[in-house]
XYZ file of C-alpha atoms in Angstrom:
212
model
C 61.255 77.076 88.187
C 60.104 73.525 87.490
C 60.325 74.049 83.728
C 63.894 75.397 84.100
C 64.954 72.286 86.014
C 63.366 70.021 83.393
C 65.109 71.947 80.627
C 68.444 71.672 82.431
C 68.022 67.935 82.977
C 67.069 67.494 79.336
C 70.174 69.416 78.241
C 72.436 67.375 80.517
C 70.918 64.140 79.217
C 71.497 65.281 75.630
C 75.128 66.156 76.392
C 75.655 62.744 78.014
C 74.196 61.018 74.951
C 76.486 62.973 72.640
C 79.565 62.158 74.726
C 78.743 58.443 74.697
C 78.137 58.597 70.955
C 81.482 60.362 70.409
C 83.301 57.602 72.294
C 81.508 54.988 70.183
C 82.467 56.771 66.977
C 86.086 57.014 68.132
C 86.315 53.275 68.765
C 84.473 52.584 65.525
C 86.937 54.640 63.476
C 89.949 52.947 65.069
C 88.610 49.448 64.380
C 87.453 50.406 60.902
C 90.921 51.719 60.010
C 92.686 48.547 61.150
C 89.986 46.374 59.602
C 90.469 48.030 56.210
C 94.242 47.638 56.632
C 93.787 43.903 57.206
C 91.539 43.611 54.154
C 94.199 45.403 52.114
C 96.854 43.000 53.368
C 94.654 40.040 52.500
C 94.373 41.169 48.873
C 98.047 42.121 48.705
C 99.075 38.720 50.041
C 96.825 36.898 47.575
C 98.761 38.503 44.698
C 102.290 38.456 46.138
C 101.935 34.828 47.283
C 101.291 33.747 43.711
C 103.644 36.118 41.866
C 106.669 36.795 44.089
C 109.346 34.617 45.688
C 109.255 34.233 49.448
C 111.865 36.922 50.211
C 110.229 39.546 47.991
C 106.818 38.677 49.410
C 108.024 39.215 52.986
C 109.685 42.521 52.042
C 106.495 43.717 50.354
C 104.410 42.776 53.389
C 106.844 44.574 55.702
C 106.751 47.753 53.595
C 102.964 47.560 53.458
C 102.576 47.312 57.223
C 105.096 50.067 57.922
C 103.269 52.425 55.565
C 99.789 51.437 56.714
C 100.722 51.621 60.399
C 102.070 55.154 60.011
C 98.946 56.168 58.095
C 96.561 54.628 60.633
C 98.454 56.167 63.573
C 98.200 59.564 61.888
C 94.459 59.062 61.359
C 93.910 57.926 64.934
C 95.927 60.906 66.240
C 93.735 63.306 64.268
C 90.570 61.609 65.485
C 91.818 61.593 69.070
C 92.607 65.318 68.909
C 89.134 66.108 67.557
C 87.461 63.938 70.185
C 89.452 65.462 73.031
C 88.687 68.966 71.781
C 84.982 68.169 71.750
C 84.964 66.423 75.139
C 86.953 69.236 76.799
C 83.951 71.510 76.252
C 81.916 69.386 78.653
C 84.416 67.530 80.854
C 87.607 68.424 82.662
C 90.643 66.559 81.240
C 91.890 63.709 83.421
C 95.666 63.415 82.844
C 96.043 60.674 85.465
C 93.436 58.447 83.813
C 94.925 59.099 80.380
C 98.374 58.145 81.690
C 97.030 54.899 83.165
C 95.245 54.022 79.917
C 98.318 54.767 77.798
C 100.703 52.857 80.077
C 98.532 49.739 80.312
C 97.819 49.764 76.571
C 101.488 50.145 75.580
C 102.560 47.452 78.049
C 99.848 45.150 76.702
C 100.898 45.590 73.084
C 104.540 44.978 74.036
C 103.514 41.702 75.693
C 101.422 40.914 72.599
C 104.449 41.371 70.323
C 106.660 39.248 72.590
C 104.175 36.376 72.765
C 102.545 36.523 69.331
C 105.530 37.313 67.128
C 108.383 35.653 69.038
C 107.405 33.215 71.800
C 104.728 31.235 69.943
C 106.696 30.721 66.675
C 109.934 29.955 68.570
C 108.367 27.442 70.955
C 105.735 25.863 68.715
C 107.266 26.206 65.262
C 106.414 27.926 61.983
C 103.071 26.139 61.732
C 101.833 28.482 64.472
C 103.038 31.780 62.954
C 99.543 32.651 61.712
C 98.093 31.723 65.092
C 100.708 34.019 66.612
C 99.290 36.915 64.582
C 95.806 36.292 65.984
C 97.107 35.853 69.535
C 99.079 39.096 69.121
C 95.890 40.926 68.143
C 93.894 39.228 70.906
C 96.312 40.272 73.668
C 96.549 43.778 72.243
C 92.765 44.122 72.155
C 92.440 42.838 75.689
C 95.004 45.429 76.817
C 92.809 48.137 75.255
C 89.768 46.763 77.094
C 91.703 46.575 80.363
C 93.294 50.015 80.015
C 89.941 51.757 79.469
C 88.350 49.840 82.315
C 91.147 50.665 84.764
C 91.477 54.305 83.726
C 87.877 55.365 83.188
C 85.837 52.551 84.803
C 84.178 52.050 81.424
C 83.504 48.554 80.122
C 83.588 47.852 76.384
C 82.407 44.275 76.133
C 82.745 44.385 72.341
C 86.529 44.696 72.654
C 86.760 41.860 75.190
C 84.606 39.633 72.958
C 86.806 40.486 69.961
C 89.842 39.387 71.958
C 88.222 36.048 72.871
C 87.108 35.414 69.279
C 90.621 36.081 67.959
C 92.036 33.519 70.399
C 89.461 30.957 69.253
C 90.276 31.628 65.592
C 93.952 30.865 66.206
C 93.102 27.148 66.466
C 91.743 26.671 62.916
C 94.516 28.969 61.645
C 97.090 26.516 63.010
C 95.244 23.523 61.567
C 95.091 25.136 58.110
C 98.768 26.153 58.334
C 99.800 22.529 58.758
C 98.296 21.832 55.319
C 98.766 25.120 53.454
C 100.594 28.085 55.091
C 99.431 30.467 52.367
C 95.781 29.580 52.917
C 96.308 30.011 56.644
C 97.597 33.566 56.118
C 94.508 34.322 54.056
C 92.273 32.815 56.727
C 93.984 34.675 59.579
C 93.866 38.015 57.725
C 90.236 37.595 56.673
C 89.162 36.438 60.139
C 90.921 39.313 61.896
C 89.507 41.812 59.392
C 85.992 40.464 59.960
C 86.376 40.766 63.737
C 87.670 44.344 63.491
C 84.993 45.439 61.020
C 82.311 43.826 63.198
C 83.442 45.845 66.222
C 83.503 49.005 64.102
C 79.988 48.338 62.791
C 78.708 47.645 66.313
C 79.984 50.962 67.663
C 78.851 53.011 64.665
C 75.405 51.431 65.001
C 75.431 52.130 68.738
C 76.258 55.805 68.198
C 73.442 56.167 65.655
C 70.941 54.536 68.013
C 71.985 56.875 70.832
C 71.636 60.031 68.739
C 68.553 59.076 66.750
């Protein structure tokens, strides 16, 4: 009887470890995908800034982000489906929590767009456009942190730290923009990519440590 209880507890502990690791991998994949997208934009911008006129450069950047966003959303959807399929074997789905997470996250990203892409450039001027990008990402990341915390009572400090770092990086981005807007775009893209890839690496490393 005692050995059966120990075996059951060991099995439950192993399942818990695997579920935590799956959540870490999910976050890692999401941040890796956006981090790679930002790296791609950084290289694209470095070429278009030198070779294309301003209008063509903006059109190229817009087409890039439309295509990359659709691709990343497709990837995330596939990952989310696989994760939910796996988790459903061990946990009952929680539609209410999922609805809360989705609602808070969408609302947060809408606020991020309004502030980062419109309010900051309109009120502070074009010098702060690059800072607006980083603030946009910071608010969006904080909404992800908040949505998961409210819905599932789970705290991902890595996401909150990423949000704070992105806000801090907006200050040098603005200072560089006053001297060279092109260099500021490179700085903002590289800084955001580094933050995203760091979060991805942290969660991949965490999942490996849990499993092995």
